[in-house]
PDB file of C-alpha atoms in Angstrom:
ATOM      1  CA  ALA A 281      76.042  58.371  96.282  1.00 68.00           C
ATOM      2  CA  GLN A 282      73.137  59.991  94.513  1.00 74.00           C
ATOM      3  CA  SER A 283      73.763  63.430  93.060  1.00 85.00           C
ATOM      4  CA  VAL A 284      72.047  66.052  90.995  1.00 92.00           C
ATOM      5  CA  THR A 285      73.763  68.467  88.642  1.00 94.00           C
ATOM      6  CA  GLN A 286      72.257  71.622  87.250  1.00 96.00           C
ATOM      7  CA  PRO A 287      74.886  72.821  84.767  1.00 95.00           C
ATOM      8  CA  ASP A 288      73.471  76.313  84.334  1.00 95.00           C
ATOM      9  CA  ILE A 289      73.815  78.610  87.326  1.00 94.00           C
ATOM     10  CA  HIS A 290      72.107  81.512  85.603  1.00 96.00           C
ATOM     11  CA  ILE A 291      69.889  81.832  82.518  1.00 97.00           C
ATOM     12  CA  THR A 292      68.490  84.992  80.954  1.00 97.00           C
ATOM     13  CA  VAL A 293      65.506  84.645  78.666  1.00 97.00           C
ATOM     14  CA  SER A 294      63.216  87.116  76.930  1.00 97.00           C
ATOM     15  CA  GLU A 295      59.569  87.189  77.858  1.00 97.00           C
ATOM     16  CA  GLY A 296      57.657  85.005  75.426  1.00 97.00           C
ATOM     17  CA  ALA A 297      60.667  82.914  74.510  1.00 97.00           C
ATOM     18  CA  SER A 298      61.039  79.247  75.340  1.00 97.00           C
ATOM     19  CA  LEU A 299      62.962  78.040  78.354  1.00 97.00           C
ATOM     20  CA  GLU A 300      64.813  74.821  79.046  1.00 98.00           C
ATOM     21  CA  LEU A 301      66.587  74.087  82.303  1.00 98.00           C
ATOM     22  CA  ARG A 302      68.939  71.163  82.473  1.00 98.00           C
ATOM     23  CA  CYS A 303      69.164  68.575  85.208  1.00 97.00           C
ATOM     24  CA  ASN A 304      71.359  65.481  85.287  1.00 95.00           C
ATOM     25  CA  TYR A 305      71.237  62.900  88.020  1.00 92.00           C
ATOM     26  CA  SER A 306      73.360  60.050  89.198  1.00 88.00           C
ATOM     27  CA  TYR A 307      71.340  57.214  90.658  1.00 77.00           C
ATOM     28  CA  GLY A 308      71.536  53.453  90.424  1.00 68.00           C
ATOM     29  CA  ALA A 309      67.880  52.522  90.318  1.00 74.00           C
ATOM     30  CA  THR A 310      64.797  54.206  88.900  1.00 74.00           C
ATOM     31  CA  PRO A 311      64.994  57.736  90.246  1.00 84.00           C
ATOM     32  CA  TYR A 312      62.199  59.759  91.782  1.00 89.00           C
ATOM     33  CA  LEU A 313      62.695  63.261  90.417  1.00 92.00           C
ATOM     34  CA  PHE A 314      61.270  66.672  91.232  1.00 94.00           C
ATOM     35  CA  TRP A 315      61.438  70.242  90.052  1.00 97.00           C
ATOM     36  CA  TYR A 316      60.806  72.996  92.570  1.00 97.00           C
ATOM     37  CA  VAL A 317      60.600  76.756  92.005  1.00 96.00           C
ATOM     38  CA  GLN A 318      61.542  79.394  94.551  1.00 94.00           C
ATOM     39  CA  SER A 319      60.486  82.994  94.084  1.00 92.00           C
ATOM     40  CA  PRO A 320      62.565  85.633  95.888  1.00 87.00           C
ATOM     41  CA  GLY A 321      62.099  85.451  99.644  1.00 83.00           C
ATOM     42  CA  GLN A 322      59.718  82.511  99.390  1.00 86.00           C
ATOM     43  CA  GLY A 323      59.711  78.809 100.079  1.00 88.00           C
ATOM     44  CA  LEU A 324      59.897  76.072  97.473  1.00 92.00           C
ATOM     45  CA  GLN A 325      56.872  75.222  95.375  1.00 94.00           C
ATOM     46  CA  LEU A 326      56.587  71.857  93.658  1.00 94.00           C
ATOM     47  CA  LEU A 327      56.298  72.243  89.880  1.00 97.00           C
ATOM     48  CA  LEU A 328      56.188  68.582  88.913  1.00 96.00           C
ATOM     49  CA  LYS A 329      57.441  65.133  89.761  1.00 93.00           C
ATOM     50  CA  TYR A 330      58.375  61.907  88.033  1.00 92.00           C
ATOM     51  CA  PHE A 331      57.998  58.537  89.712  1.00 87.00           C
ATOM     52  CA  SER A 332      57.267  56.179  86.813  1.00 82.00           C
ATOM     53  CA  GLY A 333      55.188  55.825  83.664  1.00 85.00           C
ATOM     54  CA  ASP A 334      54.978  58.435  80.953  1.00 87.00           C
ATOM     55  CA  THR A 335      58.374  60.075  80.621  1.00 90.00           C
ATOM     56  CA  LEU A 336      56.870  63.452  79.692  1.00 95.00           C
ATOM     57  CA  VAL A 337      55.445  64.995  82.833  1.00 95.00           C
ATOM     58  CA  GLN A 338      53.134  67.980  82.959  1.00 96.00           C
ATOM     59  CA  GLY A 339      53.290  70.364  85.866  1.00 96.00           C
ATOM     60  CA  ILE A 340      51.814  73.587  87.109  1.00 95.00           C
ATOM     61  CA  LYS A 341      52.307  77.038  85.572  1.00 95.00           C
ATOM     62  CA  GLY A 342      52.673  75.550  82.062  1.00 96.00           C
ATOM     63  CA  PHE A 343      55.890  73.660  82.799  1.00 97.00           C
ATOM     64  CA  GLU A 344      56.752  70.170  81.613  1.00 97.00           C
ATOM     65  CA  ALA A 345      59.753  67.918  82.053  1.00 98.00           C
ATOM     66  CA  GLU A 346      61.041  64.904  80.196  1.00 96.00           C
ATOM     67  CA  PHE A 347      62.765  61.981  81.847  1.00 94.00           C
ATOM     68  CA  LYS A 348      65.465  60.432  79.661  1.00 93.00           C
ATOM     69  CA  ARG A 349      67.043  57.416  81.257  1.00 91.00           C
ATOM     70  CA  SER A 350      69.676  57.026  78.537  1.00 91.00           C
ATOM     71  CA  GLN A 351      70.938  60.535  79.236  1.00 92.00           C
ATOM     72  CA  SER A 352      70.284  60.521  82.995  1.00 92.00           C
ATOM     73  CA  SER A 353      68.439  63.772  82.492  1.00 95.00           C
ATOM     74  CA  PHE A 354      65.225  65.397  83.645  1.00 96.00           C
ATOM     75  CA  ASN A 355      65.083  68.721  81.839  1.00 98.00           C
ATOM     76  CA  LEU A 356      62.408  71.300  82.561  1.00 98.00           C
ATOM     77  CA  ARG A 357      60.763  73.233  79.724  1.00 98.00           C
ATOM     78  CA  LYS A 358      58.261  75.971  79.157  1.00 98.00           C
ATOM     79  CA  PRO A 359      57.229  77.057  75.642  1.00 97.00           C
ATOM     80  CA  SER A 360      56.675  80.724  76.457  1.00 97.00           C
ATOM     81  CA  VAL A 361      57.947  82.354  79.629  1.00 97.00           C
ATOM     82  CA  HIS A 362      56.198  85.089  81.542  1.00 96.00           C
ATOM     83  CA  TRP A 363      57.864  87.751  83.673  1.00 95.00           C
ATOM     84  CA  SER A 364      56.481  85.968  86.736  1.00 95.00           C
ATOM     85  CA  ASP A 365      58.651  82.938  85.909  1.00 96.00           C
ATOM     86  CA  ALA A 366      61.730  84.801  87.096  1.00 96.00           C
ATOM     87  CA  ALA A 367      62.852  82.689  90.041  1.00 96.00           C
ATOM     88  CA  GLU A 368      65.307  80.037  91.151  1.00 96.00           C
ATOM     89  CA  TYR A 369      64.627  76.502  89.985  1.00 97.00           C
ATOM     90  CA  PHE A 370      65.822  73.413  91.825  1.00 96.00           C
ATOM     91  CA  CYS A 371      65.961  69.881  90.540  1.00 96.00           C
ATOM     92  CA  ALA A 372      65.904  67.189  93.217  1.00 94.00           C
ATOM     93  CA  VAL A 373      66.152  63.415  93.421  1.00 90.00           C
ATOM     94  CA  VAL A 374      65.177  61.065  96.194  1.00 84.00           C
ATOM     95  CA  ALA A 375      68.543  60.061  97.558  1.00 77.00           C
ATOM     96  CA  ASP A 376      67.832  57.111  99.835  1.00 75.00           C
ATOM     97  CA  SER A 377      65.227  54.567 100.817  1.00 72.00           C
ATOM     98  CA  TRP A 378      63.395  56.790 103.268  1.00 72.00           C
ATOM     99  CA  GLY A 379      63.047  59.567 100.765  1.00 75.00           C
ATOM    100  CA  LYS A 380      65.671  62.152 101.602  1.00 82.00           C
ATOM    101  CA  LEU A 381      65.893  64.746  98.836  1.00 87.00           C
ATOM    102  CA  GLN A 382      69.173  65.628  97.184  1.00 89.00           C
ATOM    103  CA  PHE A 383      68.922  69.063  95.584  1.00 92.00           C
ATOM    104  CA  GLY A 384      70.873  70.480  92.697  1.00 93.00           C
ATOM    105  CA  ALA A 385      72.597  73.809  93.147  1.00 93.00           C
ATOM    106  CA  GLY A 386      69.771  75.639  91.402  1.00 95.00           C
ATOM    107  CA  THR A 387      69.375  77.714  88.237  1.00 97.00           C
ATOM    108  CA  GLN A 388      68.520  81.391  88.512  1.00 96.00           C
ATOM    109  CA  VAL A 389      66.178  82.492  85.706  1.00 97.00           C
ATOM    110  CA  VAL A 390      65.992  86.147  84.722  1.00 97.00           C
ATOM    111  CA  VAL A 391      63.235  87.248  82.351  1.00 97.00           C
ATOM    112  CA  THR A 392      63.823  90.364  80.274  1.00 96.00           C
ATOM    113  CA  PRO A 393      61.102  92.420  78.575  1.00 93.00           C
TER     114      PRO A 393
ATOM    115  CA  ASP B 269      45.226  78.362 101.937  1.00 66.00           C
ATOM    116  CA  ALA B 270      48.728  77.890 103.254  1.00 67.00           C
ATOM    117  CA  MET B 271      49.290  74.323 104.418  1.00 91.00           C
ATOM    118  CA  VAL B 272      52.746  74.757 105.918  1.00 95.00           C
ATOM    119  CA  ILE B 273      53.006  77.953 107.888  1.00 95.00           C
ATOM    120  CA  GLN B 274      56.187  79.414 109.229  1.00 96.00           C
ATOM    121  CA  ASN B 275      56.404  82.163 111.805  1.00 92.00           C
ATOM    122  CA  PRO B 276      57.810  84.671 111.865  1.00 93.00           C
ATOM    123  CA  ARG B 277      58.695  85.417 108.239  1.00 93.00           C
ATOM    124  CA  TYR B 278      61.593  87.590 109.347  1.00 95.00           C
ATOM    125  CA  GLN B 279      63.525  87.244 112.574  1.00 96.00           C
ATOM    126  CA  VAL B 280      66.344  89.399 113.817  1.00 96.00           C
ATOM    127  CA  THR B 281      68.384  88.208 116.759  1.00 95.00           C
ATOM    128  CA  GLN B 282      71.596  89.167 118.441  1.00 96.00           C
ATOM    129  CA  PHE B 283      74.783  87.182 118.353  1.00 96.00           C
ATOM    130  CA  GLY B 284      74.523  84.469 121.012  1.00 96.00           C
ATOM    131  CA  LYS B 285      70.883  85.147 121.892  1.00 96.00           C
ATOM    132  CA  PRO B 286      68.687  82.025 121.630  1.00 96.00           C
ATOM    133  CA  VAL B 287      65.999  82.099 118.997  1.00 97.00           C
ATOM    134  CA  THR B 288      63.085  79.830 118.124  1.00 97.00           C
ATOM    135  CA  LEU B 289      61.459  79.470 114.735  1.00 97.00           C
ATOM    136  CA  SER B 290      58.022  77.947 114.376  1.00 97.00           C
ATOM    137  CA  CYS B 291      56.369  75.726 111.795  1.00 97.00           C
ATOM    138  CA  SER B 292      52.821  74.421 111.707  1.00 97.00           C
ATOM    139  CA  GLN B 293      51.008  72.246 109.206  1.00 97.00           C
ATOM    140  CA  THR B 294      47.399  71.503 108.379  1.00 95.00           C
ATOM    141  CA  LEU B 295      48.174  68.467 106.237  1.00 92.00           C
ATOM    142  CA  ASN B 296      48.379  65.952 109.078  1.00 93.00           C
ATOM    143  CA  HIS B 297      51.629  64.688 107.618  1.00 93.00           C
ATOM    144  CA  ASN B 298      53.835  62.305 109.541  1.00 93.00           C
ATOM    145  CA  VAL B 299      57.164  63.806 108.576  1.00 93.00           C
ATOM    146  CA  MET B 300      58.435  67.313 109.211  1.00 95.00           C
ATOM    147  CA  TYR B 301      61.777  68.664 108.050  1.00 95.00           C
ATOM    148  CA  TRP B 302      63.959  71.676 108.733  1.00 96.00           C
ATOM    149  CA  TYR B 303      66.292  72.997 106.084  1.00 95.00           C
ATOM    150  CA  GLN B 304      68.852  75.767 106.151  1.00 96.00           C
ATOM    151  CA  GLN B 305      69.311  77.720 102.937  1.00 93.00           C
ATOM    152  CA  LYS B 306      72.074  80.270 102.550  1.00 93.00           C
ATOM    153  CA  SER B 307      72.110  82.814  99.799  1.00 87.00           C
ATOM    154  CA  SER B 308      72.278  81.346  96.301  1.00 84.00           C
ATOM    155  CA  GLN B 309      72.602  77.810  97.632  1.00 89.00           C
ATOM    156  CA  ALA B 310      70.422  74.738  97.675  1.00 90.00           C
ATOM    157  CA  PRO B 311      68.510  73.901 100.836  1.00 92.00           C
ATOM    158  CA  LYS B 312      70.492  71.810 103.295  1.00 93.00           C
ATOM    159  CA  LEU B 313      68.633  69.334 105.479  1.00 93.00           C
ATOM    160  CA  LEU B 314      69.270  69.848 109.197  1.00 95.00           C
ATOM    161  CA  PHE B 315      66.970  67.184 110.658  1.00 93.00           C
ATOM    162  CA  HIS B 316      63.579  65.607 110.373  1.00 93.00           C
ATOM    163  CA  TYR B 317      60.894  64.094 112.547  1.00 94.00           C
ATOM    164  CA  TYR B 318      58.932  61.017 111.665  1.00 93.00           C
ATOM    165  CA  ASP B 319      56.069  61.395 114.085  1.00 93.00           C
ATOM    166  CA  LYS B 320      57.997  61.861 117.342  1.00 93.00           C
ATOM    167  CA  ASP B 321      61.168  60.153 116.175  1.00 94.00           C
ATOM    168  CA  PHE B 322      63.933  62.681 115.697  1.00 94.00           C
ATOM    169  CA  ASN B 323      66.660  62.203 113.097  1.00 93.00           C
ATOM    170  CA  ASN B 324      69.636  64.512 112.983  1.00 93.00           C
ATOM    171  CA  GLU B 325      71.819  64.884 109.904  1.00 92.00           C
ATOM    172  CA  ALA B 326      75.403  63.955 110.702  1.00 92.00           C
ATOM    173  CA  ASP B 327      76.778  67.397 109.941  1.00 92.00           C
ATOM    174  CA  THR B 328      74.132  69.464 111.733  1.00 95.00           C
ATOM    175  CA  PRO B 329      75.826  71.541 114.447  1.00 94.00           C
ATOM    176  CA  ASP B 330      74.861  70.903 118.072  1.00 94.00           C
ATOM    177  CA  ASN B 331      73.765  74.526 118.224  1.00 95.00           C
ATOM    178  CA  PHE B 332      70.618  73.520 116.353  1.00 97.00           C
ATOM    179  CA  GLN B 333      67.858  71.677 118.167  1.00 96.00           C
ATOM    180  CA  SER B 334      64.276  70.836 117.359  1.00 97.00           C
ATOM    181  CA  ARG B 335      61.044  70.008 119.132  1.00 96.00           C
ATOM    182  CA  ARG B 336      57.827  68.512 117.869  1.00 97.00           C
ATOM    183  CA  PRO B 337      55.205  68.657 120.628  1.00 96.00           C
ATOM    184  CA  ASN B 338      52.423  67.332 118.410  1.00 95.00           C
ATOM    185  CA  THR B 339      51.684  66.396 114.803  1.00 95.00           C
ATOM    186  CA  SER B 340      50.955  69.933 113.731  1.00 96.00           C
ATOM    187  CA  PHE B 341      53.856  71.890 115.185  1.00 97.00           C
ATOM    188  CA  CYS B 342      57.609  71.749 114.940  1.00 97.00           C
ATOM    189  CA  PHE B 343      60.153  74.222 116.306  1.00 97.00           C
ATOM    190  CA  LEU B 344      63.722  74.998 115.431  1.00 97.00           C
ATOM    191  CA  ASP B 345      65.823  76.260 118.325  1.00 97.00           C
ATOM    192  CA  ILE B 346      69.178  77.905 117.751  1.00 97.00           C
ATOM    193  CA  ARG B 347      70.851  78.013 121.138  1.00 96.00           C
ATOM    194  CA  SER B 348      73.613  80.512 120.432  1.00 96.00           C
ATOM    195  CA  PRO B 349      73.287  82.007 116.975  1.00 96.00           C
ATOM    196  CA  GLY B 350      76.460  83.021 115.231  1.00 96.00           C
ATOM    197  CA  LEU B 351      76.877  85.281 112.234  1.00 95.00           C
ATOM    198  CA  GLY B 352      77.191  82.184 110.066  1.00 95.00           C
ATOM    199  CA  ASP B 353      73.697  81.067 111.031  1.00 97.00           C
ATOM    200  CA  ALA B 354      72.085  83.932 109.171  1.00 96.00           C
ATOM    201  CA  ALA B 355      70.048  82.195 106.486  1.00 96.00           C
ATOM    202  CA  MET B 356      66.594  81.280 105.284  1.00 94.00           C
ATOM    203  CA  TYR B 357      65.130  78.422 107.309  1.00 96.00           C
ATOM    204  CA  LEU B 358      62.605  76.271 105.512  1.00 95.00           C
ATOM    205  CA  CYS B 359      60.149  73.872 107.043  1.00 96.00           C
ATOM    206  CA  ALA B 360      58.684  71.083 104.937  1.00 94.00           C
ATOM    207  CA  THR B 361      56.330  68.165 105.460  1.00 94.00           C
ATOM    208  CA  SER B 362      55.638  64.893 103.723  1.00 92.00           C
ATOM    209  CA  ARG B 363      52.902  62.348 104.215  1.00 89.00           C
ATOM    210  CA  ASP B 364      55.227  59.484 104.938  1.00 86.00           C
ATOM    211  CA  PHE B 365      58.573  57.977 104.138  1.00 79.00           C
ATOM    212  CA  GLY B 366      59.369  55.915 101.099  1.00 71.00           C
ATOM    213  CA  GLU B 367      60.505  57.054  97.744  1.00 60.00           C
ATOM    214  CA  SER B 368      57.049  57.470  96.252  1.00 65.00           C
ATOM    215  CA  LYS B 369      55.486  59.018  99.326  1.00 66.00           C
ATOM    216  CA  ASN B 370      58.032  61.681 100.002  1.00 75.00           C
ATOM    217  CA  ILE B 371      56.484  64.616  98.172  1.00 87.00           C
ATOM    218  CA  GLN B 372      57.646  67.489 100.315  1.00 91.00           C
ATOM    219  CA  TYR B 373      55.564  70.605 100.809  1.00 92.00           C
ATOM    220  CA  PHE B 374      57.430  73.698 101.912  1.00 93.00           C
ATOM    221  CA  GLY B 375      56.521  76.707 103.961  1.00 94.00           C
ATOM    222  CA  ALA B 376      57.417  80.223 102.909  1.00 93.00           C
ATOM    223  CA  GLY B 377      60.479  80.246 105.145  1.00 94.00           C
ATOM    224  CA  THR B 378      61.842  82.391 107.950  1.00 95.00           C
ATOM    225  CA  ARG B 379      64.660  84.757 107.093  1.00 95.00           C
ATOM    226  CA  LEU B 380      66.994  84.948 110.096  1.00 96.00           C
ATOM    227  CA  SER B 381      69.386  87.847 110.556  1.00 96.00           C
ATOM    228  CA  VAL B 382      72.050  87.800 113.258  1.00 96.00           C
ATOM    229  CA  LEU B 383      73.429  91.135 114.442  1.00 94.00           C
TER     230      LEU B 383
END
């Protein structure tokens, strides 16, 4: 069965510092991968997606992610975080042929001044 | 402009009193989903509609039902809410099925409290 692992439950980062969130997936074929962000009390907003092609994917809000097949990873990065980036981040993979999403457990990001 | 709209944003109900949550979309998408998200957890899919075809997840309790009267609207009915049903309920839509077509767009959610 397809699965997604986000090893870090909680990350604290200083404003202006770089951020990297880890995501590992287990999937037999070429995975379709997503990163979503959820601000407190809000729904999920799509940051970026990977279906095929260039393994470095650019998203909204200055985020990017790199697909590495050899490591089964799809890590999310931002060079310089802003206080507004404090949120929960979910990695997800399409888990079956009709497109059901399998979410990771999420990583809570706290931004300190 | 919001494309997936959930109403209300906050709902308080009493133990055992039926409650209905609403979702509407302006995207004209074929697929609509309902997720349950408890505190500090990932969203859990309850069911989805492809057009008028309803698909229940195997572990969704019978207490949860859904209706989709037309393309734009979908409702989540909780027949007899228990304390354990207190959660954020998220509605999402996608254009179609298929791995490359299933980009899901989420509403802001309805926070349900059960007293």
